[in-house]
GROMACS .gro file of N, CA and C in nm:
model
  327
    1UNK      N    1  18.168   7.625   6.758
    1UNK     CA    2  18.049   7.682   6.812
    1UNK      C    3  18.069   7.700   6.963
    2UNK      N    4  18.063   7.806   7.033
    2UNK     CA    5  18.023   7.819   7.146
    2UNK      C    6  17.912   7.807   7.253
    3UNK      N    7  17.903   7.739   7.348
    3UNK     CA    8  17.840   7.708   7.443
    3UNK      C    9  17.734   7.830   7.446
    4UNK      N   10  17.625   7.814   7.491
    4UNK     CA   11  17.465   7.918   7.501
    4UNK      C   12  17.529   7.964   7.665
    5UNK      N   13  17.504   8.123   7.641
    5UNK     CA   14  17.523   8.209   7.798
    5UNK      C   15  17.391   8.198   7.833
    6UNK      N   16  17.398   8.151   7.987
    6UNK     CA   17  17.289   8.117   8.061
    6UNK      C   18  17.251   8.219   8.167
    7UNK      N   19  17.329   8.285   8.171
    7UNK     CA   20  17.347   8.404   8.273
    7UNK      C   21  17.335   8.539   8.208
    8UNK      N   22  17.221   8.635   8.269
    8UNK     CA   23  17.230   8.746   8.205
    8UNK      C   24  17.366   8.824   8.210
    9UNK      N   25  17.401   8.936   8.073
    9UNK     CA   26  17.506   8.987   8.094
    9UNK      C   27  17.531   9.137   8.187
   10UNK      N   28  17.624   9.184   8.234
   10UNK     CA   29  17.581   9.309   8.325
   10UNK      C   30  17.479   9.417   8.287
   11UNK      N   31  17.446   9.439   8.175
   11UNK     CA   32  17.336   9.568   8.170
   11UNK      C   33  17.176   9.474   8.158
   12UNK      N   34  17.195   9.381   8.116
   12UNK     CA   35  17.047   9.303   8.087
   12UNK      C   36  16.975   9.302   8.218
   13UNK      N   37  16.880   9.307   8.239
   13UNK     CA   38  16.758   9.285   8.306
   13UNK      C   39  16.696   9.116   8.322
   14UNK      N   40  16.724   9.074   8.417
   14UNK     CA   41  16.628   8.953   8.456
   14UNK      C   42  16.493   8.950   8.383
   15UNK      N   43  16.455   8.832   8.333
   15UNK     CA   44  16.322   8.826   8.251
   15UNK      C   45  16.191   8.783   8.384
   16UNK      N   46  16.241   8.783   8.488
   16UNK     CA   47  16.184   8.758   8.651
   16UNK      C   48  16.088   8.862   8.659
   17UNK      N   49  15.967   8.869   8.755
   17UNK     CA   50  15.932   9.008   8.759
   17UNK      C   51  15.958   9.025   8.894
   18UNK      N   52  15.978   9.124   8.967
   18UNK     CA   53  16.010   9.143   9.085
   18UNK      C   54  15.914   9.064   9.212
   19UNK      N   55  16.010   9.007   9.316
   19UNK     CA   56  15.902   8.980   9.457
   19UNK      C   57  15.812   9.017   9.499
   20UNK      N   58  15.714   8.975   9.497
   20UNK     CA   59  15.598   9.069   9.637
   20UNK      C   60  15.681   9.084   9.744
   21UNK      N   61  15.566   9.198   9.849
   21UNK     CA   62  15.682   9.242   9.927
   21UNK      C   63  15.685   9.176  10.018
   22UNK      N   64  15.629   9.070  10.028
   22UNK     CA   65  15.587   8.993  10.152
   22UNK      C   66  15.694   8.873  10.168
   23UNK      N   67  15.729   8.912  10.006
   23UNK     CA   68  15.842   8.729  10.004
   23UNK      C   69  15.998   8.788  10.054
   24UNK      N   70  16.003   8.929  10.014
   24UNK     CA   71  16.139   8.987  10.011
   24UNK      C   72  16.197   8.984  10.135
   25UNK      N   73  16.129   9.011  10.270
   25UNK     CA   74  16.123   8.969  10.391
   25UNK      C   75  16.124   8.893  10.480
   26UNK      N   76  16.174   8.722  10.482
   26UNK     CA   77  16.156   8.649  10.581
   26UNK      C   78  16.027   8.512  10.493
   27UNK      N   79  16.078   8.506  10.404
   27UNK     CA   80  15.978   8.407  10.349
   27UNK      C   81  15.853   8.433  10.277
   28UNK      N   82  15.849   8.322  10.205
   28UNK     CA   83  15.683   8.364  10.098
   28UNK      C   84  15.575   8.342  10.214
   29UNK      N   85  15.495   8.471  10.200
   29UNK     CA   86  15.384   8.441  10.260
   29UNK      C   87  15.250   8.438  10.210
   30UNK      N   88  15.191   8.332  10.292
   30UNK     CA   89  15.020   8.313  10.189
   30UNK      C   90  14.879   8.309  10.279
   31UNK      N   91  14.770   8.313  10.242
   31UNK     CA   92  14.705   8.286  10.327
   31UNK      C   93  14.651   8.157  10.347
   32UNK      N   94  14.613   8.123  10.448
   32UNK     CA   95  14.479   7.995  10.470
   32UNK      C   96  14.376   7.982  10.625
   33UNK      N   97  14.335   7.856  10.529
   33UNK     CA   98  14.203   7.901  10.636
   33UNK      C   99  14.222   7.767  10.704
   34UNK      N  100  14.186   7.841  10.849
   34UNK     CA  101  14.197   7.722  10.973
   34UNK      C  102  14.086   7.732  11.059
   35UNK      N  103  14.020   7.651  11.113
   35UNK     CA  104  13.912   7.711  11.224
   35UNK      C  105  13.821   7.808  11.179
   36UNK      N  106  13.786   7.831  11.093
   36UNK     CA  107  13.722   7.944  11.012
   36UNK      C  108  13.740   8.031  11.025
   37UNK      N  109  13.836   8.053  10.985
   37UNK     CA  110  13.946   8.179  11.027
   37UNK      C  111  14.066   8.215  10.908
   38UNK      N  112  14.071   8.342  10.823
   38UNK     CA  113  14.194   8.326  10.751
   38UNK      C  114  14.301   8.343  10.846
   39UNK      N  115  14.408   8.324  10.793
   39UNK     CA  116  14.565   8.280  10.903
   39UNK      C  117  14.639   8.335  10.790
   40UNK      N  118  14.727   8.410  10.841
   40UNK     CA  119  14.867   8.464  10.742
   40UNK      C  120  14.967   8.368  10.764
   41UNK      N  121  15.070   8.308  10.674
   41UNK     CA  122  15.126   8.221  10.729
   41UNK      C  123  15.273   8.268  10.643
   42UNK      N  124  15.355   8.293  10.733
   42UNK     CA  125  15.507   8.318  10.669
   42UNK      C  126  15.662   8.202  10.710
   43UNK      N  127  15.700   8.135  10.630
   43UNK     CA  128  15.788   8.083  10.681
   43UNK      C  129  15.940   8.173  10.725
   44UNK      N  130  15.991   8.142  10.809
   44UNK     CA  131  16.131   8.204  10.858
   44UNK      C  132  16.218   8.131  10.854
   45UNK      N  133  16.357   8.211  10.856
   45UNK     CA  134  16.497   8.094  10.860
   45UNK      C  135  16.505   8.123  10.994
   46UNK      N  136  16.482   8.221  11.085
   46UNK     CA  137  16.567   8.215  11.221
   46UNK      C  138  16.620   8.235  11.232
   47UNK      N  139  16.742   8.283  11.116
   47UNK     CA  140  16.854   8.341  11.177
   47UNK      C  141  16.860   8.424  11.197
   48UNK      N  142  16.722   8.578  11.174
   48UNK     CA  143  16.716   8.706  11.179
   48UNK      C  144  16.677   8.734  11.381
   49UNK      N  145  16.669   8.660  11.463
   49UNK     CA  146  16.628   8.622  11.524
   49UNK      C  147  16.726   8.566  11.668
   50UNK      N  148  16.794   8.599  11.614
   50UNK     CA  149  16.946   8.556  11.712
   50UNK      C  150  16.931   8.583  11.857
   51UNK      N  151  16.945   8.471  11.945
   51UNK     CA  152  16.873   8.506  12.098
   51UNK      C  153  16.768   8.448  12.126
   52UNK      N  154  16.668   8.516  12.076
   52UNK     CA  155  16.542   8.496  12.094
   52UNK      C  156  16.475   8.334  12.090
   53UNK      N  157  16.381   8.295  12.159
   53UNK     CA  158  16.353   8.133  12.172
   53UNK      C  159  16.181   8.174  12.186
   54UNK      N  160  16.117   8.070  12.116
   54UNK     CA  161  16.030   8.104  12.115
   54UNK      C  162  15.930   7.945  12.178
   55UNK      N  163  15.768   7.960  12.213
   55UNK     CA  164  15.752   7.819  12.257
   55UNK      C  165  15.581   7.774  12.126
   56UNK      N  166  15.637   7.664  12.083
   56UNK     CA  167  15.555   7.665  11.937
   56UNK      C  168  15.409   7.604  12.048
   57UNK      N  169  15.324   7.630  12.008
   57UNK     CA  170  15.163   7.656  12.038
   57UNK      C  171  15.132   7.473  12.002
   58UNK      N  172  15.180   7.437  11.916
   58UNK     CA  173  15.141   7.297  11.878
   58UNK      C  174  15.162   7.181  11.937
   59UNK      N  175  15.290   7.203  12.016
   59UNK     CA  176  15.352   7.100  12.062
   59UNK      C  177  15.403   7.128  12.174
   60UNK      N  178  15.409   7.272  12.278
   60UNK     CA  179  15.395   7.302  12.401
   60UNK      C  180  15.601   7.300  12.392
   61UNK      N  181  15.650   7.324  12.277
   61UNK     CA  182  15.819   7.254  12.267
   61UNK      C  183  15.866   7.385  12.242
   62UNK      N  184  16.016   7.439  12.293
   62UNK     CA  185  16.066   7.571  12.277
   62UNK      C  186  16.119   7.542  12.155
   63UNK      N  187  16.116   7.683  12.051
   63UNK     CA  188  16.217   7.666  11.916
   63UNK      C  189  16.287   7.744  11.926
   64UNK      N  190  16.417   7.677  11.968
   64UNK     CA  191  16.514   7.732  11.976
   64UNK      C  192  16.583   7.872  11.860
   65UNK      N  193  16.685   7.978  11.922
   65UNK     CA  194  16.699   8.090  11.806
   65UNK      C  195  16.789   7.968  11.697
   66UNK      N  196  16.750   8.054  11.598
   66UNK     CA  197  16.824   8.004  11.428
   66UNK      C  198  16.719   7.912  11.339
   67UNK      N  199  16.645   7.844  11.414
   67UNK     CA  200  16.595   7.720  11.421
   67UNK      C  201  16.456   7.802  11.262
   68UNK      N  202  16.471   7.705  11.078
   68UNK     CA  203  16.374   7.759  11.094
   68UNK      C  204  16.264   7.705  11.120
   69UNK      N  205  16.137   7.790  11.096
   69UNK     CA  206  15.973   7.780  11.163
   69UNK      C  207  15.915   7.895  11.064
   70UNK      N  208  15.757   7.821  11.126
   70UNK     CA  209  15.661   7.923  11.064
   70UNK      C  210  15.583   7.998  11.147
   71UNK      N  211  15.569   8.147  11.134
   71UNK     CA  212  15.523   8.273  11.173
   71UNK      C  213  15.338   8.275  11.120
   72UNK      N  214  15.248   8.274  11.236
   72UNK     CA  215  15.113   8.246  11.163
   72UNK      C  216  15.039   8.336  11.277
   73UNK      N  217  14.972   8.405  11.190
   73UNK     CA  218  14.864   8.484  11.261
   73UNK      C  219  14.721   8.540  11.216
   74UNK      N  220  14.590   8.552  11.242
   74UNK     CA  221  14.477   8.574  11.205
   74UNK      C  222  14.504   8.699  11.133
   75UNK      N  223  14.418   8.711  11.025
   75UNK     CA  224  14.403   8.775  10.923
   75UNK      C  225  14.394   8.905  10.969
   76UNK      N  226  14.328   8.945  11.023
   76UNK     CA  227  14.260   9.053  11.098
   76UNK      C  228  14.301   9.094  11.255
   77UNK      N  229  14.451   9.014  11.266
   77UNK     CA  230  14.506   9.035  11.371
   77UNK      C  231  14.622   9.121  11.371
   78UNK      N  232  14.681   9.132  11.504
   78UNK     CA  233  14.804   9.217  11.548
   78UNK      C  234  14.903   9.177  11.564
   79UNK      N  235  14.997   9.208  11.591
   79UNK     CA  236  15.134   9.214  11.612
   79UNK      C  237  15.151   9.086  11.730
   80UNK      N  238  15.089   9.137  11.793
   80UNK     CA  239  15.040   9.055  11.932
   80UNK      C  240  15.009   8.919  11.881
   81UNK      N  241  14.924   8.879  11.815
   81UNK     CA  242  14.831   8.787  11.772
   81UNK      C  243  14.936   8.659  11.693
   82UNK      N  244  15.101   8.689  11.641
   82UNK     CA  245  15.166   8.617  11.633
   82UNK      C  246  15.176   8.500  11.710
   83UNK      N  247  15.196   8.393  11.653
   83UNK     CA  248  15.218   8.270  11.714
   83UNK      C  249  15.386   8.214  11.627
   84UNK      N  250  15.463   8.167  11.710
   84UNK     CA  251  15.546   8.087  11.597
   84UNK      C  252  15.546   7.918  11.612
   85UNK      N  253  15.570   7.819  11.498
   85UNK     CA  254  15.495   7.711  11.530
   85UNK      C  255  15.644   7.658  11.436
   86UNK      N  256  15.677   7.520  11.509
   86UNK     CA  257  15.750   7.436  11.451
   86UNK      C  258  15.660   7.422  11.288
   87UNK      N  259  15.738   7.379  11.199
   87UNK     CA  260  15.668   7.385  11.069
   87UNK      C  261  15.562   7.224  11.037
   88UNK      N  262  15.653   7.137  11.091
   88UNK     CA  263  15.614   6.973  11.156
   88UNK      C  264  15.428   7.002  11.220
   89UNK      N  265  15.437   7.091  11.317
   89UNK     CA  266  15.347   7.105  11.399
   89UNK      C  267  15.226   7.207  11.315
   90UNK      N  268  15.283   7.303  11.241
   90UNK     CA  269  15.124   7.424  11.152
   90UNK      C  270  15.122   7.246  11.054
   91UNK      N  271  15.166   7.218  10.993
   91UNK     CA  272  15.145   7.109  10.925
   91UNK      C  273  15.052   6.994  10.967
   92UNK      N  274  15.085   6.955  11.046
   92UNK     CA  275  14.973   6.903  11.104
   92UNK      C  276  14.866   6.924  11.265
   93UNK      N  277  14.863   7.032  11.287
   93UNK     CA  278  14.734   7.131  11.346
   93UNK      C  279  14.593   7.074  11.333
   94UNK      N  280  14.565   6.986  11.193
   94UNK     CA  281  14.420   6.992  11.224
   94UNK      C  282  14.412   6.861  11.277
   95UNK      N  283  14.528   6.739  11.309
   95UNK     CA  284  14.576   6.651  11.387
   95UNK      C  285  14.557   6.619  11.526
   96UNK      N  286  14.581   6.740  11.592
   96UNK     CA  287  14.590   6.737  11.693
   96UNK      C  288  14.469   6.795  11.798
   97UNK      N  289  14.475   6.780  11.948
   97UNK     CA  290  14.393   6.749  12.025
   97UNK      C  291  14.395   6.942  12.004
   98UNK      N  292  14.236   6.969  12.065
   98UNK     CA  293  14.264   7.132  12.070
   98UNK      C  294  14.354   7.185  12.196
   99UNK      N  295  14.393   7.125  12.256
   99UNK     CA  296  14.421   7.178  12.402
   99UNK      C  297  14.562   7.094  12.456
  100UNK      N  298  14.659   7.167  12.434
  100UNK     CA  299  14.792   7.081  12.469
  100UNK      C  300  14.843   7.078  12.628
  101UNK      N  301  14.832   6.987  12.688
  101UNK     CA  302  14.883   7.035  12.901
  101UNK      C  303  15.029   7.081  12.884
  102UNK      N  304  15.029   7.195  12.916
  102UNK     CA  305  15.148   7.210  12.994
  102UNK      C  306  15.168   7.147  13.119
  103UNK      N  307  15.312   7.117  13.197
  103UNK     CA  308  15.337   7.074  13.237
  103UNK      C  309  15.327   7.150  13.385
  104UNK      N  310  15.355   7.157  13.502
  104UNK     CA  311  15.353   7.249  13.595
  104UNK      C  312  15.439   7.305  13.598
  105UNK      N  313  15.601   7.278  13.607
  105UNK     CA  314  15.717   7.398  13.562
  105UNK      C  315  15.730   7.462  13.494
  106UNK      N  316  15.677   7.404  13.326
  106UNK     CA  317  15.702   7.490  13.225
  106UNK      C  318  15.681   7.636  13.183
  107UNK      N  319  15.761   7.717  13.131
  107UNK     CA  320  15.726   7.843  13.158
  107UNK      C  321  15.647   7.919  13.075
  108UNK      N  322  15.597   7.988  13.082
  108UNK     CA  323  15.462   8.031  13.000
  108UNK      C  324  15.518   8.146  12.889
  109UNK      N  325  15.581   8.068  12.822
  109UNK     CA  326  15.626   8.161  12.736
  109UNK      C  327  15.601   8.124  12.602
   0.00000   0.00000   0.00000
């Protein structure tokens, strides 16, 4: 008796149904509600992202490029309206104080 093929063969079709288009891109994305507010929330790997450093809103801390994180923005917002947030930090958000000090050097980025 031979072993069961677990793997479709080249003409077969995956019994999967295809991604939303939202997952095909940079992570599954979903909504939730924060502040009474819906929030789009997409996770990233970072590596699409090469260069770029970003400073997470939660913890006043740069995330470095590659690094991943989560991409969160109001429902009804823009492009602009992006925030990117250590994943540690959207995780626990409703934790923390509303208002984080920056420091006086730090750069406002």
């Amino acid at each position: 008796m031979s072993p069961r093929r677990t793997r479709p063969r080249g003409g077969e079709k995956p019994t999967e149904p295809p991604a939303e288009p939202g997952e095909r891109y940079g992570g599954f994305g979903r909504s939730e509600s924060w502040q009474g507010e819906e929030w789009l929330v997409r996770h990233v790997a970072g590596a699409s992202a090469a260069g770029k450093r970003y400073r997470c809103p939660g913890c006043d801390q740069e995330i470095p490029s590659g690094v991943p994180h989560v991409v969160a923005w109001p429902e009804h917002g823009g492009v602009d309206d992006r925030r990117h947030w250590h994943k540690a930090c959207w995780n626990a958000k409703d934790r923390r104080t509303t208002r984080v000090q920056r420091s006086r050097n730090a750069p406002k980025y």
